[in-house]
Amino acid sequence: MKRKIIAFVMLVVMAVSMLSGCGSAAKEEKKAESTVNESSAKTSNGEEVKKDDPITIKFWNGFTGPDGDQLVELVNRFNSENKYGITVDMDITASLDEELSSAFAAGEGPTLLLSSSAYRFTYGQYMQNISDIFDKTNLNKDDFIQSYIDYCSEDGNLYLVPFQIVSFYLYWNKDLFSAAGLDPEKGPATWDEYLEFAKKISDPSKNVYGSGLCYGYNYQMAHVIQRFGGLAVTKDGGSWKANLEGNSGYADFVNTYKKLVDDGDNPLTDDTDSMMTAGQLGMTINGPWLTGGMDTAGINYGITTIPTGAAGSMNSCEVLGFSITTAASDAEKLAAYRFIEWWNTTDANGNCAALEWSLTNGYPAYLKSLMDTDAYKGNAKVMSMTNTDTSAPSDFIVDASFPGINGIINDVLPQFIQPVLFDNADAAASLANVQKIADDITAQYN
Amino acid sequence: MDSKTTRKDNMFIRICRYFRSAEGSAYYFILPSILLLLIFNVIPLFVSSSMSFFDANMTLDKVNYVGIDNFVKAFSDSRFLNSLKVTFIFTAIEVPVQVFGAMIIAALIAKNNITNKFFRAIYFLPVICSATSIGIMWKMILHSNVGFLTYALSSMGLGRINFFNNTHLTIFVVTFISIWRSFGISAIVYVTAIQNVNASLYEAAKMDGAGNLRQFINVTVPSIRPTFWYILMTRLAGSLQIFDIVFMTTGGGPNYTTESTVSYVYSRAFSSEASMGYASTMSMILFVIIMTVTVLLYRRMNAEER
Amino acid sequence: MERLKRISLKTASFILLTIIALLVIVPLAWMALSAFKEEKEILSFPPTFFTHSFTLKNFANTAKRIKIIKYIANSVIYAGVTTALAVVVNSMAGYAYARKKFKGKGIFFITTLATMMIPFQVIMVPTFLVVYKLGMYNTYWGLIIPRVAVPGSIFLMRAAFAGLPVELEDAARIDGLSEWGIFWRIMLPQVRSSAICLIILSINGSWNDLLWPMIVASDTSMRTLSNGLALFVGQNSIQYGASFAGALISIAPMFVLYIFGQKYFVEGMASSGLKG
């Protein structure tokens, strides 16, 4: 019996060692063939890399979809034109979270990560403090708009460098406006106007709806609802406080939405994008990526900021940024710095990756110097997306430094809105109900 | 040679002989699979089951022992209880359709002729499509507004059916898509089993004057019993873990009426919180439920096959 | 009378089979036709079934965006090697569970089943850590080895072996074949059609596997076709045309494989020794 056990254990050991043997051998072989130059970079691990030492850094992001194409192009351009011998090996993934959490758990990971600045709440311990990027490169801290830098900082330390500013806008279909006898050049400035226009545009016989609010689109809901009732979580005397129960603005929003649906002015659907692109929707609210689809479909549309509601003027946005993970060596970190520097620097020919990205995709600039360029000012799309009211707060749905933002967007708001929409629940009661969920979330950070 | 080595040699020979015998050889037949499952499935399973007693993040490096707090939380979490209900409805529809529906279809297409081969090829098509493409396809076809089928049905005067945004209907739509996607596997596996039934049994039944239906009930069904159990248990495990179709089509909506347990587990682990501990707890509860059903079925299966 | 009944039964079953076939084929045909449509037409109202704006742009886009050949090669390595190993390993186990009595059989089998009862997302990180500790991160072995033993496949083979008559083994044993010889030379060929089923399911599973190749291989040169095709489904916008074109590209090799497999089902039947 004992022998059996011993034999078994030996077999296990053998199998495991065989496997790991195969594994590492294959790994080395692969490394050797994929980047011939990497060995030289490795020997200098931990030290300042000499300018000419070639190095490959891993760059992960979740830019699936059409904008990923442009990212690939720009990264290729960097790889071919940088003088440091840096190769950025980019991996665009549809499951960034899964990839990151596995890799981080094993102490691996990319050098460079591109993600929402809210990732600093989830993966903060794997992000390096990169405050010294302004010393080690020619980037100028004062050129960055401060409120976006704030989004990327924690206790005065910088963890991300802004990459794009995502706001949501109101898009309207000019042809449908004309057909309804409205001025095609003027989008709604207030929510009253929005409701009035929606009513006029809706035409059941043509399957056309005036308003495109979408319960299944949590981010849209969040951007809109804060216009009605302000932020869902704010700081109150040093601790986080959820403002749901008794929030008449939020109740007003959901009742408005429900009335639009009941009156047939808003489709009851979890996907308004395809309707807008198909020309069946008068107005909708979404991020800049919607313009790509509408352009291809030949929709004649206008863009304006989301109408201001009872909660006052706001400029809610999400900041995406570059970060450097703890898996990166100093040499890799420096290489990543150089990539970020290149991204935000205008070269002798006047080309700048950040500017191109911003103009093509319609993201407002975060560099003051870019905002002043003629190319930027001359781009109607980006200009209509740039908020001129700089005094308006840029917090998105919660105070910008509240770590529980994902829970509020993905759990609290849907659980407030959907019971009212589908089960005719009372708005106030539903708010009282989700207040408990929100309190659990805030309690984690108090 | 002293007696000690002889004894040892004897023992060695005996062991060798045992492993070559009909009974002992079973161990080396199962060894590779057991080894692989142990390393890559059982160990991780233990890790994640122990996580259910911790407050752990996604990367499992910030762990805090919380005892049974997570379990208490789960049983008072209405969304979790709702997800169990949703999962139960999915399973209650999907499993019988897959187990019995596919069996009947398989019986109809089991004979090897050109029409049947054609049907088999068609039924297998959804199986080879990825969940992602199936999800997008159905989402577009059944879109509340611009969907092709929605439009076709309404032009036929059947009214505009809001397939994906109806708290009563959508769960059945998702179940349908899930069945649509995988009933081909069940049918083909049944076909294989039916074809393997000893032909002499049919001859004997025919001699007794049994018609097609009699033959099916008296010969086919008993002969393919092992396959029946295979389909039943794998489909049961699959349905109770339904995730990707939900993820690709409704995301759990409307109003959480299609949020399955694994969908909820996923959102706890990744999309809205990063609490692997709580996600593990809920998975463990689901695991215990599935395991209980499986063990009961396994007993039944063994009793029957004996 | 009897003949009339039989004919009407046949018609009824044919109608049923046709309805199901239509349910399967109509959506897929819509998807296939849409792969040749301009994006604008896919998202138009009223929606179209047949292609009005025929274009190959979607396929060109797919080819431009991802290294199709490289990705297909990776998918073939991943699916091919996994399946080759899976057939042997899972058949062996299925054979033992179906035909042999041994101590601990119940425990082993239940454990095997238990491993398919837990959502992958939950054991993902621990599984990854095991692979990592074994030094298989970023290797083809890391992709393949953990995917070889599949409880479902073991069960499938168990079901296949369980249906064979006892006399078969006994005769071989009298002939003096070793236990391995009985399995490999006598029993396995008997369940050839189930083995082909397993092969198809295993290839198919690896072919469409999205998550595992993504987390185990961080090296972009090891990406599989399904990873590549996932790029057209953005977080915020979906490229429908390119997605559908990609789906067609991905389905085609599987479908050819299936048609071949089906041919072997039949041959497996004809050559099996104990029939008739």
Short mmCIF file of N, CA and C in Angstrom, two decimals, chain B residues 181-292:
data_model
loop_
_atom_site.label_atom_id
_atom_site.label_comp_id
_atom_site.label_asym_id
_atom_site.label_seq_id
_atom_site.Cartn_x
_atom_site.Cartn_y
_atom_site.Cartn_z
N ARG B 181 -28.65 27.17 -29.06
CA ARG B 181 -27.22 27.08 -29.25
C ARG B 181 -26.68 25.67 -29.05
N SER B 182 -27.22 24.93 -28.08
CA SER B 182 -26.53 23.68 -27.76
C SER B 182 -27.36 22.41 -27.95
N PHE B 183 -28.59 22.54 -28.45
CA PHE B 183 -29.34 21.28 -28.57
C PHE B 183 -28.72 20.40 -29.65
N GLY B 184 -27.98 21.00 -30.57
CA GLY B 184 -27.27 20.23 -31.60
C GLY B 184 -26.32 19.20 -31.00
N ILE B 185 -25.61 19.59 -29.93
CA ILE B 185 -24.69 18.64 -29.30
C ILE B 185 -25.47 17.45 -28.78
N SER B 186 -26.53 17.76 -28.01
CA SER B 186 -27.31 16.68 -27.41
C SER B 186 -27.84 15.75 -28.50
N ALA B 187 -28.37 16.34 -29.56
CA ALA B 187 -28.96 15.52 -30.62
C ALA B 187 -27.89 14.63 -31.26
N ILE B 188 -26.73 15.22 -31.56
CA ILE B 188 -25.69 14.43 -32.25
C ILE B 188 -25.17 13.32 -31.34
N VAL B 189 -25.00 13.62 -30.06
CA VAL B 189 -24.52 12.58 -29.14
C VAL B 189 -25.55 11.45 -29.05
N TYR B 190 -26.82 11.82 -29.02
CA TYR B 190 -27.86 10.79 -29.02
C TYR B 190 -27.82 9.97 -30.31
N VAL B 191 -27.65 10.65 -31.44
CA VAL B 191 -27.60 9.94 -32.72
C VAL B 191 -26.48 8.90 -32.67
N THR B 192 -25.31 9.32 -32.19
CA THR B 192 -24.18 8.40 -32.09
C THR B 192 -24.57 7.18 -31.24
N ALA B 193 -25.21 7.44 -30.12
CA ALA B 193 -25.58 6.35 -29.22
C ALA B 193 -26.60 5.44 -29.88
N ILE B 194 -27.57 6.02 -30.54
CA ILE B 194 -28.63 5.22 -31.17
C ILE B 194 -28.02 4.33 -32.26
N GLN B 195 -27.07 4.90 -32.99
CA GLN B 195 -26.45 4.11 -34.05
C GLN B 195 -25.64 2.95 -33.49
N ASN B 196 -25.20 3.10 -32.26
CA ASN B 196 -24.40 2.03 -31.66
C ASN B 196 -25.24 0.92 -31.04
N VAL B 197 -26.56 1.10 -31.05
CA VAL B 197 -27.42 0.07 -30.46
C VAL B 197 -27.32 -1.19 -31.32
N ASN B 198 -27.17 -2.31 -30.64
CA ASN B 198 -27.02 -3.58 -31.32
C ASN B 198 -28.22 -3.86 -32.23
N ALA B 199 -27.94 -4.02 -33.53
CA ALA B 199 -29.03 -4.17 -34.50
C ALA B 199 -29.87 -5.40 -34.24
N SER B 200 -29.27 -6.45 -33.66
CA SER B 200 -30.02 -7.68 -33.45
C SER B 200 -31.20 -7.46 -32.50
N LEU B 201 -31.04 -6.45 -31.60
CA LEU B 201 -32.14 -6.17 -30.68
C LEU B 201 -33.37 -5.69 -31.44
N TYR B 202 -33.12 -4.88 -32.48
CA TYR B 202 -34.25 -4.40 -33.29
C TYR B 202 -34.90 -5.57 -34.05
N GLU B 203 -34.02 -6.44 -34.58
CA GLU B 203 -34.53 -7.60 -35.31
C GLU B 203 -35.48 -8.37 -34.42
N ALA B 204 -35.03 -8.63 -33.19
CA ALA B 204 -35.84 -9.40 -32.25
C ALA B 204 -37.18 -8.71 -31.99
N ALA B 205 -37.10 -7.39 -31.81
CA ALA B 205 -38.33 -6.64 -31.53
C ALA B 205 -39.28 -6.70 -32.72
N LYS B 206 -38.71 -6.60 -33.91
CA LYS B 206 -39.53 -6.66 -35.12
C LYS B 206 -40.22 -8.01 -35.23
N MET B 207 -39.45 -9.00 -34.87
CA MET B 207 -40.00 -10.36 -34.93
C MET B 207 -41.21 -10.47 -34.01
N ASP B 208 -41.14 -9.76 -32.87
CA ASP B 208 -42.27 -9.77 -31.95
C ASP B 208 -43.39 -8.87 -32.42
N GLY B 209 -43.21 -8.25 -33.58
CA GLY B 209 -44.26 -7.43 -34.15
C GLY B 209 -44.34 -6.01 -33.60
N ALA B 210 -43.22 -5.51 -33.07
CA ALA B 210 -43.23 -4.15 -32.52
C ALA B 210 -43.10 -3.11 -33.64
N GLY B 211 -43.90 -2.05 -33.58
CA GLY B 211 -43.81 -0.96 -34.55
C GLY B 211 -42.65 -0.04 -34.21
N ASN B 212 -42.52 1.03 -34.99
CA ASN B 212 -41.42 1.97 -34.77
C ASN B 212 -41.42 2.53 -33.36
N LEU B 213 -42.60 2.95 -32.92
CA LEU B 213 -42.70 3.59 -31.61
C LEU B 213 -42.33 2.59 -30.51
N ARG B 214 -42.87 1.36 -30.62
CA ARG B 214 -42.57 0.31 -29.65
C ARG B 214 -41.06 0.06 -29.63
N GLN B 215 -40.49 -0.03 -30.83
CA GLN B 215 -39.05 -0.29 -30.90
C GLN B 215 -38.28 0.81 -30.19
N PHE B 216 -38.72 2.04 -30.41
CA PHE B 216 -38.03 3.17 -29.78
C PHE B 216 -38.10 3.05 -28.26
N ILE B 217 -39.32 2.77 -27.76
CA ILE B 217 -39.48 2.73 -26.30
C ILE B 217 -38.83 1.49 -25.69
N ASN B 218 -38.99 0.34 -26.37
CA ASN B 218 -38.51 -0.91 -25.76
C ASN B 218 -37.05 -1.22 -26.05
N VAL B 219 -36.55 -0.75 -27.17
CA VAL B 219 -35.16 -1.08 -27.52
C VAL B 219 -34.25 0.14 -27.39
N THR B 220 -34.58 1.20 -28.12
CA THR B 220 -33.68 2.35 -28.17
C THR B 220 -33.46 2.96 -26.78
N VAL B 221 -34.57 3.34 -26.14
CA VAL B 221 -34.44 4.07 -24.87
C VAL B 221 -33.62 3.30 -23.84
N PRO B 222 -33.91 2.02 -23.58
CA PRO B 222 -33.07 1.33 -22.59
C PRO B 222 -31.61 1.21 -23.02
N SER B 223 -31.39 1.07 -24.32
CA SER B 223 -30.00 0.86 -24.77
C SER B 223 -29.15 2.12 -24.66
N ILE B 224 -29.77 3.28 -24.79
CA ILE B 224 -28.96 4.50 -24.76
C ILE B 224 -28.98 5.15 -23.38
N ARG B 225 -29.33 4.35 -22.38
CA ARG B 225 -29.44 4.92 -21.04
C ARG B 225 -28.16 5.63 -20.58
N PRO B 226 -26.98 5.06 -20.77
CA PRO B 226 -25.78 5.77 -20.31
C PRO B 226 -25.66 7.16 -20.95
N THR B 227 -26.04 7.24 -22.22
CA THR B 227 -25.98 8.53 -22.90
C THR B 227 -27.01 9.48 -22.33
N PHE B 228 -28.18 8.94 -22.02
CA PHE B 228 -29.20 9.75 -21.39
C PHE B 228 -28.67 10.38 -20.11
N TRP B 229 -27.98 9.59 -19.30
CA TRP B 229 -27.42 10.13 -18.05
C TRP B 229 -26.35 11.18 -18.33
N TYR B 230 -25.57 10.91 -19.36
CA TYR B 230 -24.53 11.88 -19.71
C TYR B 230 -25.15 13.22 -20.07
N ILE B 231 -26.16 13.16 -20.96
CA ILE B 231 -26.81 14.41 -21.37
C ILE B 231 -27.45 15.08 -20.16
N LEU B 232 -28.15 14.31 -19.38
CA LEU B 232 -28.85 14.88 -18.23
C LEU B 232 -27.88 15.59 -17.29
N MET B 233 -26.80 14.92 -16.95
CA MET B 233 -25.91 15.52 -15.95
C MET B 233 -25.09 16.68 -16.50
N THR B 234 -24.60 16.55 -17.72
CA THR B 234 -23.81 17.67 -18.25
C THR B 234 -24.70 18.87 -18.53
N ARG B 235 -25.90 18.63 -19.04
CA ARG B 235 -26.81 19.75 -19.31
C ARG B 235 -27.22 20.43 -18.02
N LEU B 236 -27.43 19.60 -16.99
CA LEU B 236 -27.81 20.15 -15.69
C LEU B 236 -26.71 21.06 -15.17
N ALA B 237 -25.49 20.56 -15.21
CA ALA B 237 -24.37 21.38 -14.75
C ALA B 237 -24.24 22.64 -15.61
N GLY B 238 -24.42 22.47 -16.93
CA GLY B 238 -24.30 23.62 -17.82
C GLY B 238 -25.39 24.65 -17.58
N SER B 239 -26.63 24.19 -17.44
CA SER B 239 -27.74 25.14 -17.25
C SER B 239 -27.63 25.87 -15.93
N LEU B 240 -27.22 25.15 -14.91
CA LEU B 240 -27.12 25.81 -13.61
C LEU B 240 -26.00 26.83 -13.59
N GLN B 241 -25.12 26.74 -14.58
CA GLN B 241 -24.03 27.73 -14.64
C GLN B 241 -24.18 28.68 -15.81
N ILE B 242 -25.39 28.83 -16.32
CA ILE B 242 -25.57 29.65 -17.52
C ILE B 242 -25.00 31.05 -17.29
N PHE B 243 -24.19 31.48 -18.23
CA PHE B 243 -23.56 32.79 -18.08
C PHE B 243 -23.37 33.51 -19.41
N ASP B 244 -22.66 32.90 -20.35
CA ASP B 244 -22.22 33.70 -21.49
C ASP B 244 -23.36 34.21 -22.38
N ILE B 245 -24.41 33.41 -22.54
CA ILE B 245 -25.53 33.88 -23.35
C ILE B 245 -26.20 35.09 -22.66
N VAL B 246 -26.36 34.99 -21.34
CA VAL B 246 -26.93 36.12 -20.60
C VAL B 246 -26.03 37.34 -20.75
N PHE B 247 -24.75 37.12 -20.57
CA PHE B 247 -23.77 38.20 -20.64
C PHE B 247 -23.82 38.89 -22.00
N MET B 248 -23.96 38.11 -23.06
CA MET B 248 -23.91 38.67 -24.40
C MET B 248 -25.25 39.28 -24.84
N THR B 249 -26.36 38.85 -24.27
CA THR B 249 -27.64 39.38 -24.76
C THR B 249 -28.26 40.40 -23.83
N THR B 250 -28.65 40.00 -22.64
CA THR B 250 -29.40 40.92 -21.78
C THR B 250 -28.56 41.55 -20.68
N GLY B 251 -27.45 40.92 -20.35
CA GLY B 251 -26.66 41.42 -19.23
C GLY B 251 -27.41 41.27 -17.90
N GLY B 252 -28.47 40.46 -17.88
CA GLY B 252 -29.20 40.23 -16.64
C GLY B 252 -30.53 40.97 -16.58
N GLY B 253 -30.74 41.92 -17.50
CA GLY B 253 -31.95 42.72 -17.48
C GLY B 253 -33.09 42.02 -18.18
N PRO B 254 -34.25 42.58 -18.29
CA PRO B 254 -34.67 43.82 -17.63
C PRO B 254 -35.03 43.60 -16.16
N ASN B 255 -34.66 44.54 -15.37
CA ASN B 255 -34.93 44.49 -13.93
C ASN B 255 -34.51 43.18 -13.30
N TYR B 256 -33.36 42.67 -13.69
CA TYR B 256 -32.75 41.49 -13.08
C TYR B 256 -33.53 40.21 -13.30
N THR B 257 -34.46 40.21 -14.25
CA THR B 257 -35.26 38.99 -14.45
C THR B 257 -34.50 37.91 -15.20
N THR B 258 -33.34 38.23 -15.75
CA THR B 258 -32.55 37.17 -16.39
C THR B 258 -31.17 37.05 -15.77
N GLU B 259 -30.99 37.63 -14.60
CA GLU B 259 -29.67 37.56 -13.98
C GLU B 259 -29.49 36.20 -13.30
N SER B 260 -28.67 35.35 -13.91
CA SER B 260 -28.43 34.03 -13.34
C SER B 260 -27.40 34.15 -12.22
N THR B 261 -27.25 33.08 -11.47
CA THR B 261 -26.33 33.13 -10.35
C THR B 261 -24.90 33.42 -10.81
N VAL B 262 -24.48 32.74 -11.88
CA VAL B 262 -23.11 32.99 -12.32
C VAL B 262 -22.95 34.42 -12.86
N SER B 263 -23.99 34.95 -13.48
CA SER B 263 -23.90 36.35 -13.92
C SER B 263 -23.69 37.27 -12.72
N TYR B 264 -24.42 37.00 -11.67
CA TYR B 264 -24.29 37.83 -10.47
C TYR B 264 -22.92 37.63 -9.83
N VAL B 265 -22.47 36.39 -9.79
CA VAL B 265 -21.14 36.09 -9.26
C VAL B 265 -20.10 36.88 -10.05
N TYR B 266 -20.25 36.87 -11.36
CA TYR B 266 -19.30 37.58 -12.21
C TYR B 266 -19.28 39.06 -11.90
N SER B 267 -20.47 39.65 -11.73
CA SER B 267 -20.50 41.09 -11.48
C SER B 267 -19.89 41.41 -10.12
N ARG B 268 -20.04 40.50 -9.16
CA ARG B 268 -19.42 40.74 -7.86
C ARG B 268 -17.90 40.61 -7.95
N ALA B 269 -17.44 39.67 -8.74
CA ALA B 269 -16.00 39.43 -8.83
C ALA B 269 -15.31 40.47 -9.69
N PHE B 270 -15.98 40.90 -10.76
CA PHE B 270 -15.29 41.79 -11.69
C PHE B 270 -15.94 43.15 -11.92
N SER B 271 -17.18 43.17 -12.43
CA SER B 271 -17.61 44.45 -12.99
C SER B 271 -17.95 45.53 -11.97
N SER B 272 -18.59 45.18 -10.86
CA SER B 272 -18.94 46.32 -10.00
C SER B 272 -18.15 46.35 -8.70
N GLU B 273 -17.76 45.23 -8.21
CA GLU B 273 -16.93 45.23 -7.02
C GLU B 273 -15.79 44.30 -7.34
N ALA B 274 -14.80 44.28 -6.50
CA ALA B 274 -13.74 43.32 -6.75
C ALA B 274 -13.70 42.36 -5.57
N SER B 275 -14.85 41.82 -5.19
CA SER B 275 -14.84 40.98 -3.99
C SER B 275 -14.92 39.52 -4.35
N MET B 276 -13.75 38.93 -4.52
CA MET B 276 -13.65 37.53 -4.85
C MET B 276 -14.19 36.66 -3.72
N GLY B 277 -14.04 37.13 -2.49
CA GLY B 277 -14.52 36.35 -1.34
C GLY B 277 -16.00 36.09 -1.44
N TYR B 278 -16.76 37.16 -1.65
CA TYR B 278 -18.20 37.01 -1.71
C TYR B 278 -18.61 36.23 -2.96
N ALA B 279 -17.91 36.46 -4.06
CA ALA B 279 -18.19 35.72 -5.29
C ALA B 279 -17.97 34.22 -5.06
N SER B 280 -16.90 33.89 -4.34
CA SER B 280 -16.63 32.49 -4.04
C SER B 280 -17.72 31.88 -3.17
N THR B 281 -18.17 32.68 -2.19
CA THR B 281 -19.23 32.18 -1.31
C THR B 281 -20.45 31.78 -2.12
N MET B 282 -20.88 32.67 -3.01
CA MET B 282 -22.08 32.37 -3.79
C MET B 282 -21.85 31.17 -4.70
N SER B 283 -20.64 31.07 -5.24
CA SER B 283 -20.34 29.92 -6.08
C SER B 283 -20.38 28.63 -5.28
N MET B 284 -19.92 28.73 -4.04
CA MET B 284 -19.92 27.54 -3.18
C MET B 284 -21.35 27.07 -2.90
N ILE B 285 -22.22 28.03 -2.66
CA ILE B 285 -23.62 27.66 -2.41
C ILE B 285 -24.19 26.99 -3.65
N LEU B 286 -23.93 27.58 -4.80
CA LEU B 286 -24.39 26.99 -6.05
C LEU B 286 -23.78 25.60 -6.23
N PHE B 287 -22.50 25.50 -5.90
CA PHE B 287 -21.77 24.24 -6.02
C PHE B 287 -22.43 23.16 -5.18
N VAL B 288 -22.76 23.51 -3.94
CA VAL B 288 -23.39 22.53 -3.06
C VAL B 288 -24.73 22.08 -3.64
N ILE B 289 -25.49 23.03 -4.18
CA ILE B 289 -26.77 22.67 -4.78
C ILE B 289 -26.56 21.71 -5.96
N ILE B 290 -25.65 22.08 -6.85
CA ILE B 290 -25.43 21.23 -8.02
C ILE B 290 -24.92 19.86 -7.60
N MET B 291 -24.00 19.86 -6.64
CA MET B 291 -23.40 18.60 -6.21
C MET B 291 -24.44 17.68 -5.58
N THR B 292 -25.32 18.25 -4.77
CA THR B 292 -26.35 17.43 -4.13
C THR B 292 -27.20 16.75 -5.20
#
